[in-house]
Coordinates of C-alpha atoms in Angstrom, one line a residue:
M863 CA 27.1 -26.2 30.2
R864 CA 28.3 -22.7 29.7
S865 CA 31.6 -22.2 28.0
R866 CA 33.7 -19.4 26.4
I867 CA 36.0 -19.3 23.5
R868 CA 38.3 -16.6 22.2
L869 CA 37.6 -15.9 18.5
N870 CA 40.2 -15.1 15.9
S871 CA 39.2 -11.4 16.4
G872 CA 40.2 -11.6 20.0
T873 CA 36.6 -11.3 21.2
E874 CA 35.4 -13.8 23.8
L875 CA 32.2 -15.5 23.0
S876 CA 30.0 -17.1 25.6
F877 CA 27.7 -20.1 24.7
L878 CA 25.6 -22.9 26.2
T879 CA 25.6 -26.5 25.1
A880 CA 23.3 -29.2 26.2
G881 CA 22.5 -32.8 25.1
E882 CA 24.6 -35.5 23.4
S883 CA 26.8 -34.3 20.6
S884 CA 25.8 -37.4 18.6
R885 CA 22.3 -36.0 18.2
P886 CA 21.3 -33.6 15.5
A887 CA 22.6 -30.1 16.2
L888 CA 20.2 -27.3 16.9
L889 CA 21.6 -23.7 16.9
L890 CA 19.4 -21.3 18.9
L891 CA 19.9 -17.7 17.9
H892 CA 18.3 -15.0 20.1
G893 CA 17.2 -11.5 19.2
F894 CA 17.4 -8.0 20.5
P895 CA 17.9 -7.2 23.3
S896 CA 18.3 -10.6 24.9
S897 CA 20.8 -13.5 24.9
S898 CA 20.8 -17.3 25.2
R899 CA 18.7 -16.6 28.4
T900 CA 15.8 -16.5 26.0
F901 CA 15.9 -20.3 25.7
R902 CA 16.3 -21.2 29.4
H903 CA 12.8 -22.8 29.6
V904 CA 13.1 -24.9 26.5
I905 CA 16.7 -26.1 26.5
P906 CA 16.1 -28.9 29.0
L907 CA 13.5 -30.6 26.8
L908 CA 15.2 -29.8 23.5
S909 CA 18.4 -31.4 24.7
K910 CA 16.7 -34.7 25.0
V911 CA 16.5 -35.0 21.2
A912 CA 19.2 -32.5 19.9
Y913 CA 22.6 -31.3 20.6
V914 CA 21.8 -27.7 21.6
I915 CA 24.1 -24.8 21.0
A916 CA 22.9 -21.4 22.3
P917 CA 25.4 -18.6 21.9
D918 CA 25.3 -15.1 23.3
M919 CA 25.9 -13.2 20.1
P920 CA 28.8 -10.7 20.3
G921 CA 27.6 -7.6 22.2
F922 CA 24.8 -9.5 24.0
G923 CA 24.6 -11.5 27.2
M924 CA 28.0 -12.6 28.5
S925 CA 29.8 -12.2 25.2
D926 CA 32.2 -9.4 24.4
A927 CA 31.3 -6.8 21.8
L928 CA 33.1 -6.8 18.4
P929 CA 35.1 -3.8 17.5
D930 CA 33.2 -3.2 14.2
P931 CA 29.8 -5.0 14.7
S932 CA 27.6 -6.0 11.8
F933 CA 25.3 -8.9 11.1
D934 CA 27.8 -10.4 8.8
R935 CA 30.5 -10.2 11.5
L936 CA 28.1 -11.8 14.0
A937 CA 27.4 -14.6 11.5
D938 CA 31.2 -15.1 11.0
A939 CA 31.6 -15.3 14.8
I940 CA 28.9 -17.9 15.2
S941 CA 30.3 -19.9 12.2
E942 CA 33.6 -19.9 13.9
L943 CA 32.0 -21.3 17.0
L944 CA 30.3 -24.0 14.9
G945 CA 33.7 -24.9 13.5
H946 CA 35.2 -25.0 16.9
L947 CA 32.5 -27.5 18.0
A948 CA 32.9 -29.5 14.8
I949 CA 29.2 -29.0 14.0
G950 CA 28.1 -30.5 10.7
P951 CA 24.4 -30.7 9.7
R952 CA 22.3 -28.4 11.8
Y953 CA 18.9 -26.9 12.5
I954 CA 18.8 -23.2 13.1
Y955 CA 16.3 -21.3 15.3
L956 CA 15.7 -17.8 13.9
H957 CA 14.3 -15.1 16.2
D958 CA 14.5 -11.3 15.6
F959 CA 18.1 -10.3 15.1
G960 CA 19.0 -13.9 14.9
A961 CA 17.4 -14.1 11.5
P962 CA 20.1 -12.1 9.5
V963 CA 22.7 -14.1 11.4
G964 CA 21.2 -17.5 10.9
L965 CA 20.2 -17.0 7.3
R966 CA 23.7 -15.9 6.4
I967 CA 25.1 -19.1 8.0
A968 CA 22.5 -21.2 6.2
M969 CA 23.1 -19.7 2.8
Q970 CA 26.8 -20.0 3.1
A971 CA 26.5 -23.8 3.8
P972 CA 23.2 -24.8 2.4
D973 CA 24.0 -28.5 2.2
L974 CA 24.4 -28.6 6.0
M975 CA 21.0 -27.3 6.7
L976 CA 18.5 -29.7 8.2
G977 CA 15.7 -27.1 8.7
F978 CA 14.6 -23.9 10.3
I979 CA 12.5 -23.0 13.4
I980 CA 11.1 -19.6 12.7
Q981 CA 9.9 -17.5 15.7
N982 CA 9.0 -13.9 15.1
A983 CA 11.7 -13.3 12.6
N984 CA 11.5 -11.1 9.5
A985 CA 12.8 -12.1 6.1
H986 CA 10.2 -10.2 4.0
G987 CA 9.1 -6.5 3.7
S988 CA 5.6 -7.6 4.9
G989 CA 6.9 -7.9 8.5
M990 CA 7.9 -4.2 8.7
G991 CA 4.8 -2.3 9.8
P992 CA 4.4 1.3 11.1
A993 CA 6.8 0.8 14.0
W994 CA 9.7 0.7 11.4
K995 CA 9.1 4.1 9.9
A996 CA 11.8 6.0 11.9
T997 CA 14.3 3.2 11.2
Q998 CA 13.5 3.2 7.5
D999 CA 13.9 7.0 7.4
F1000 CA 17.3 6.6 9.0
W1001 CA 18.4 4.1 6.4
A1002 CA 17.3 6.4 3.6
N1003 CA 18.9 9.5 5.2
P1004 CA 21.3 8.6 8.0
D1005 CA 21.7 12.0 9.5
P1006 CA 22.0 12.6 13.3
D1007 CA 18.3 13.6 13.7
N1008 CA 17.1 10.4 12.0
E1009 CA 19.6 8.3 13.9
A1010 CA 18.3 9.8 17.2
K1011 CA 14.7 8.8 16.2
A1012 CA 15.7 5.3 15.0
T1013 CA 17.6 4.6 18.3
A1014 CA 15.1 6.2 20.7
H1015 CA 14.1 2.8 21.9
L1016 CA 17.5 2.1 23.4
T1017 CA 16.3 3.0 26.9
F1018 CA 15.1 1.0 29.9
E1019 CA 11.5 1.7 28.8
G1020 CA 12.2 0.7 25.2
T1021 CA 13.9 -2.5 26.4
R1022 CA 10.8 -3.4 28.5
D1023 CA 8.6 -2.6 25.5
Q1024 CA 10.2 -5.4 23.5
Y1025 CA 8.5 -7.8 25.9
V1026 CA 5.1 -6.1 26.7
A1027 CA 4.2 -3.4 24.2
D1028 CA 0.7 -3.9 22.8
V1029 CA 0.5 -7.3 24.6
P1030 CA -2.8 -8.1 26.3
D1031 CA -2.6 -7.6 30.0
D1032 CA -3.2 -11.2 30.9
V1033 CA -0.4 -12.3 28.6
A1034 CA 2.0 -9.6 29.7
A1035 CA 1.4 -10.5 33.3
Q1036 CA 3.1 -13.9 32.6
I1037 CA 6.4 -12.2 31.8
A1038 CA 8.7 -11.6 34.7
S1039 CA 10.2 -8.1 34.8
E1040 CA 13.7 -9.5 35.5
S1041 CA 13.9 -10.4 31.8
W1042 CA 14.0 -6.9 30.6
E1043 CA 15.8 -5.7 33.7
E1044 CA 18.6 -8.2 32.9
D1045 CA 18.7 -7.2 29.3
W1046 CA 19.0 -3.5 30.2
R1047 CA 21.8 -4.3 32.7
V1048 CA 23.7 -6.1 30.0
M1049 CA 23.2 -3.3 27.5
Q1050 CA 25.2 -1.0 29.9
R1051 CA 28.4 -3.1 29.5
P1052 CA 31.2 -1.5 27.5
G1053 CA 30.6 -1.7 23.7
N1054 CA 27.1 -3.1 23.9
M1055 CA 25.1 0.1 23.3
E1056 CA 27.4 0.8 20.3
T1057 CA 26.7 -2.7 19.1
Q1058 CA 22.9 -2.0 19.2
R1059 CA 23.3 1.3 17.3
A1060 CA 25.5 -0.3 14.6
L1061 CA 23.1 -3.2 14.1
I1062 CA 20.1 -0.9 13.7
A1063 CA 21.9 0.8 10.9
D1064 CA 23.1 -2.5 9.4
Y1065 CA 19.7 -4.1 9.4
G1066 CA 19.0 -2.0 6.3
N1067 CA 21.7 -4.0 4.5
Y1068 CA 19.9 -7.2 5.6
V1069 CA 16.6 -5.9 4.2
A1070 CA 18.4 -5.2 0.9
R1071 CA 19.1 -9.0 0.7
F1072 CA 15.5 -10.0 1.0
D1073 CA 15.3 -10.9 -2.7
E1074 CA 18.5 -13.1 -2.4
I1075 CA 16.9 -14.8 0.6
A1076 CA 13.7 -15.4 -1.3
D1077 CA 15.6 -17.0 -4.1
Y1078 CA 17.4 -19.3 -1.5
L1079 CA 14.2 -20.3 0.1
Q1080 CA 12.5 -21.0 -3.2
R1081 CA 15.4 -23.1 -4.5
R1082 CA 16.2 -25.1 -1.4
Q1083 CA 12.7 -25.4 0.3
P1084 CA 14.2 -26.3 3.7
R1085 CA 12.1 -28.1 6.3
A1086 CA 10.6 -25.5 8.6
L1087 CA 8.5 -25.0 11.7
M1088 CA 6.9 -21.6 12.4
L1089 CA 6.1 -20.6 16.0
W1090 CA 4.7 -17.0 16.1
G1091 CA 3.5 -14.8 18.9
R1092 CA 0.6 -12.8 17.4
H1093 CA 0.9 -9.9 19.8
D1094 CA 4.1 -8.5 18.2
T1095 CA 4.1 -4.8 17.8
F1096 CA 7.4 -4.8 15.9
F1097 CA 7.0 -7.7 13.4
D1098 CA 3.7 -7.5 11.6
L1099 CA 1.5 -10.6 11.5
A1100 CA 1.5 -10.3 7.7
E1101 CA 5.0 -11.7 7.8
T1102 CA 3.7 -15.1 8.7
L1103 CA 1.8 -15.3 5.3
S1104 CA 5.0 -14.4 3.4
W1105 CA 6.9 -17.2 5.2
M1106 CA 4.1 -19.6 4.4
R1107 CA 4.1 -18.6 0.7
A1108 CA 7.8 -19.0 0.6
L1109 CA 7.7 -22.4 2.3
P1110 CA 4.3 -23.9 1.4
R1111 CA 5.0 -27.2 3.2
M1112 CA 6.0 -25.4 6.4
E1113 CA 4.2 -26.3 9.6
A1114 CA 2.9 -23.1 11.2
H1115 CA 1.5 -22.2 14.6
I1116 CA 0.3 -18.7 15.4
L1117 CA 0.0 -18.5 19.2
D1118 CA -1.6 -16.1 21.7
G1119 CA 1.8 -14.7 22.8
P1120 CA 4.2 -11.8 22.5
H1121 CA 7.4 -11.1 20.5
F1122 CA 9.2 -13.1 23.2
L1123 CA 7.0 -16.1 22.8
L1124 CA 9.1 -18.4 24.9
E1125 CA 8.4 -16.2 27.9
T1126 CA 4.8 -17.2 27.9
H1127 CA 4.5 -20.4 25.8
A1128 CA 7.7 -22.4 26.7
D1129 CA 6.0 -25.7 27.3
R1130 CA 3.8 -25.6 24.2
T1131 CA 6.7 -24.4 21.9
A1132 CA 9.2 -26.9 23.3
S1133 CA 6.7 -29.8 22.6
L1134 CA 6.2 -28.6 19.0
M1135 CA 9.9 -28.3 18.5
V1136 CA 10.7 -31.7 19.9
D1137 CA 8.0 -33.2 17.6
F1138 CA 9.5 -31.4 14.6
L1139 CA 13.0 -32.5 15.4
E1140 CA 12.0 -36.2 15.9
R1141 CA 10.3 -36.2 12.5
Q1142 CA 13.6 -35.4 10.7

């Protein structure tokens, strides 16, 4: 069921819920440039074992943009939603931009965490390969020239590349073009492009917290399931080893898929997630 709430900031947030609220809660956090639409193929199965909450983060999907976007503010918005729904213990699915949001929520309420599902999400420097150079240059020297280079992917072609760049042809052929076409349409809504520019700049503040995140993971050792698309030109495959070293008991699956793994491996990943959730 899709619903909307008006946050304390005045921003309207759109979100999906599915399943019985008596079941363990599973918060699904999408990445750039998508929305809760990312999870359309897996929610029906997940909702049989969990109470699924899939928000469109502010500035994405059907949610309004925040007036002063940052990952902390996005996390505050999602935390407000969780409070509105009276969500207690929860699993959190981390993907791409969902990682800084979900990890902040988890670290603010560690005793409510049941576990993570990690899907092509960076929390270590090892995940930042050559594709990050322009962005790192921008963080080090945020002048207009570096900003232009760091945000050059905010185009229709760049949006498409989030799905298919460096992905083998037979895998890319499984991804419907309407996915990036819809993302690009949404990015044209008022405030959304400004949100993307602000989050690119703010991701540097998230990277600066990697040591704090490492300490949290080492101390708490949450249950975790990794699902990783190996053909990801943005998040280096070395990131998977960093996650496995941080969480040595984590179950890990490296699949022959793209950054948007659920576009090509929905059945396989949904089955793995259900198994993980049922073994709580």
